[in-house]
Amino acid sequence: MKKFPTKQSIIDSTIQGIIKAKDNFLHWTNNRLYLSYAPSKMLSIHIAQEIAKIKNAPEIFIDASVSDILRCSLKDRNGFLNYMQKHGISEGVFSITLDERFKHKNDNDSVSKVIISVKNGIRNIKKEYTNEIERICKMLDSDKADESTLEYGMLAFYSDLPDNARKKLHLRIPAIINSFNETVKKYPKLQSSFASSEISQIKNIGEWVVGVYTIQRKEKENLFSKDL
């Protein structure tokens, strides 16, 4: 079994993948369209390509189902339906799933480690986005740390605005992230972090940014600590 890549290398590759998607999309459309007009799948494919370049790259799956991810991550592989019912998770897919890479003995021995949801054109606080944050939280909110092999989940997104937008990204992004933080606070066992590219200005066109919001279980020492 190969060593799984670090979380930072996955975050860096995700950001770089979306930036490459932007560069390619603008080249293909002769700089006439924003990447936010492209389907999210274009971002997912470029992210997957960048992650695949990492040393000891994980196995990468596009649009894996919730039930398959749980079946490949829960200690009780047959308990995924009970887990979905208990946590109120509906069937659906995640844009990208990262599994441990090893020589498989059968079709039922995969080990899922990371889930990534990819959203394009995020500019405002929307229920659609906070619902997705909550869905990631539910996937990670196992009763015990060893109940699931999932280590963290990410919401990766691209945002751009035209030059005449009154409210700029430096004001919009913090508000969006704050709405994500409020959702994660509902889950005491979880914590979150945010990484992004610099907000880039394109003269007479607009501005854009890439963001990666990461959710994971709290460290054991933090989980049981009390406020002083």
XYZ file of C-alpha atoms in Angstrom:
228
model
C 0.000 0.000 0.000
C 1.393 3.376 -1.004
C 1.620 6.362 1.304
C -1.394 8.645 0.901
C -0.569 12.225 -0.218
C -0.651 15.008 2.344
C -3.728 17.173 2.710
C -1.713 20.244 1.689
C -0.622 18.588 -1.559
C -4.271 17.797 -2.372
C -5.332 21.387 -1.616
C -2.492 22.830 -3.730
C -3.303 20.502 -6.633
C -6.984 21.404 -6.412
C -6.269 25.118 -6.632
C -3.794 24.595 -9.469
C -6.276 22.391 -11.328
C -8.972 25.075 -11.298
C -6.471 27.714 -12.409
C -5.508 25.495 -15.347
C -9.186 25.002 -16.156
C -9.542 28.803 -16.288
C -6.497 29.186 -18.541
C -7.671 26.454 -20.917
C -11.262 27.681 -21.062
C -10.239 31.237 -21.886
C -7.811 29.960 -24.537
C -10.451 27.737 -26.143
C -13.048 30.537 -26.188
C -10.578 33.239 -27.288
C -10.974 35.054 -23.952
C -14.648 35.706 -24.630
C -16.210 33.846 -21.703
C -15.650 33.536 -17.987
C -14.878 30.070 -16.582
C -18.042 30.448 -14.478
C -20.001 29.751 -17.681
C -18.359 26.323 -17.995
C -19.846 23.166 -16.424
C -18.432 22.111 -13.047
C -17.249 18.896 -14.688
C -14.547 20.880 -16.477
C -13.148 21.925 -13.116
C -13.387 18.371 -11.767
C -11.427 16.921 -14.680
C -8.616 19.465 -14.354
C -8.452 18.948 -10.588
C -8.223 15.184 -11.087
C -5.422 15.642 -13.625
C -3.397 17.733 -11.168
C -3.932 15.328 -8.277
C -2.814 12.480 -10.551
C 0.576 14.203 -10.873
C 1.284 13.956 -7.133
C 3.899 11.436 -6.084
C 2.115 8.315 -4.838
C -1.137 9.684 -6.244
C -4.350 8.218 -4.797
C -6.987 6.405 -6.824
C -9.305 9.043 -8.278
C -13.006 8.627 -8.999
C -15.358 11.106 -10.658
C -18.998 11.244 -9.493
C -18.839 8.312 -7.069
C -22.165 7.710 -5.318
C -22.741 8.439 -1.630
C -23.591 4.790 -0.960
C -20.410 3.559 -2.653
C -18.260 6.058 -0.754
C -19.772 5.022 2.575
C -19.497 1.353 1.710
C -15.795 1.910 0.989
C -15.132 3.974 4.115
C -17.230 2.619 6.986
C -15.801 -0.037 9.280
C -19.061 -1.931 8.824
C -19.243 -2.067 5.036
C -22.820 -3.289 5.152
C -23.876 -0.442 7.425
C -23.994 2.329 4.842
C -27.806 2.365 4.590
C -28.152 2.685 8.360
C -25.538 5.466 8.342
C -27.413 7.355 5.616
C -30.687 7.031 7.482
C -29.192 8.002 10.842
C -27.468 11.102 9.458
C -30.190 12.112 7.011
C -28.059 11.666 3.893
C -29.776 11.145 0.545
C -28.249 9.248 -2.340
C -26.238 11.427 -4.702
C -22.684 11.841 -5.941
C -19.518 13.704 -4.988
C -17.495 15.348 -7.752
C -14.234 13.601 -6.816
C -13.386 10.818 -4.374
C -9.833 9.868 -3.447
C -9.102 6.293 -2.357
C -5.999 4.552 -1.091
C -3.954 3.065 -3.934
C -3.077 -0.621 -3.593
C -3.381 -3.884 -5.471
C -6.988 -4.950 -5.084
C -7.964 -8.513 -4.238
C -11.648 -8.102 -5.147
C -14.274 -5.528 -6.176
C -15.191 -4.714 -2.590
C -11.935 -3.750 -0.886
C -11.563 -0.071 -1.849
C -10.764 2.410 0.943
C -12.130 5.939 0.487
C -10.193 8.748 2.191
C -11.272 12.129 0.762
C -14.438 13.572 -0.785
C -14.392 16.716 -2.920
C -17.402 18.710 -4.054
C -16.717 21.119 -6.909
C -18.832 24.220 -7.504
C -18.424 26.783 -10.264
C -19.486 30.421 -10.238
C -19.914 30.903 -6.477
C -20.493 34.621 -5.906
C -23.101 34.912 -3.164
C -24.348 33.148 -0.052
C -26.853 30.524 -1.186
C -28.690 27.697 0.516
C -27.423 25.414 -2.231
C -23.842 25.933 -1.047
C -24.477 25.682 2.698
C -26.515 22.524 2.039
C -23.466 21.046 0.323
C -21.274 21.960 3.296
C -23.791 20.239 5.545
C -23.782 17.145 3.333
C -19.990 16.918 3.635
C -20.299 17.321 7.409
C -22.805 14.473 7.623
C -20.464 12.199 5.680
C -17.664 12.930 8.166
C -19.678 13.107 11.391
C -19.202 9.490 12.474
C -19.731 8.633 16.148
C -16.162 7.374 16.546
C -13.005 8.371 14.710
C -12.288 4.769 13.699
C -15.804 4.198 12.370
C -14.826 5.666 8.992
C -11.672 5.952 6.884
C -12.774 9.340 5.486
C -10.202 11.867 6.667
C -11.631 15.101 5.292
C -13.939 16.646 2.741
C -13.500 19.732 0.579
C -15.672 22.206 -1.275
C -13.561 23.554 -4.139
C -14.898 26.514 -6.059
C -14.186 29.163 -8.663
C -15.592 32.677 -8.510
C -15.384 35.525 -10.976
C -17.034 38.915 -11.352
C -17.296 41.450 -14.157
C -15.445 44.724 -13.781
C -18.659 46.664 -13.107
C -19.769 44.560 -10.137
C -20.456 46.867 -7.196
C -19.577 44.379 -4.447
C -16.114 42.942 -5.046
C -14.721 39.514 -4.222
C -12.719 40.751 -1.229
C -16.085 41.417 0.443
C -18.068 38.504 -0.965
C -15.656 35.665 -0.181
C -15.366 36.311 3.594
C -19.170 36.460 3.848
C -19.504 33.161 1.967
C -16.872 31.477 4.139
C -18.566 32.773 7.274
C -21.818 31.126 6.150
C -19.886 27.863 5.725
C -18.364 28.265 9.201
C -21.799 28.707 10.750
C -22.897 25.426 9.194
C -19.834 23.523 10.427
C -20.375 24.870 13.952
C -23.468 22.674 14.170
C -21.145 19.656 14.243
C -19.022 19.727 17.440
C -16.696 16.951 16.279
C -15.708 18.817 13.103
C -13.505 21.779 12.236
C -12.801 23.693 9.047
C -10.159 25.735 7.272
C -9.959 27.788 4.092
C -7.269 28.266 1.459
C -7.406 30.268 -1.745
C -5.463 31.785 -4.569
C -4.901 35.513 -4.611
C -7.784 37.539 -6.008
C -6.575 38.325 -9.528
C -7.567 41.462 -11.413
C -7.914 41.514 -15.199
C -7.934 45.081 -16.455
C -11.235 46.162 -18.040
C -12.632 42.617 -17.634
C -13.039 41.663 -13.994
C -11.574 39.587 -11.171
C -11.418 35.926 -10.147
C -10.378 33.667 -7.290
C -10.125 29.954 -6.469
C -11.118 28.679 -3.027
C -10.866 25.377 -1.155
C -12.903 24.963 2.032
C -11.794 21.899 4.024
C -13.708 20.044 6.749
C -12.244 17.357 8.994
C -12.638 15.776 12.429
C -11.143 17.703 15.323
C -7.978 16.390 16.863
C -8.686 14.246 19.914
C -7.140 16.736 22.323
C -9.367 19.518 20.933
C -12.472 17.357 20.816
C -12.571 16.883 24.575
C -11.110 20.217 25.674
C -13.243 22.711 27.586
C -13.300 26.467 27.260
C -11.217 28.118 29.962
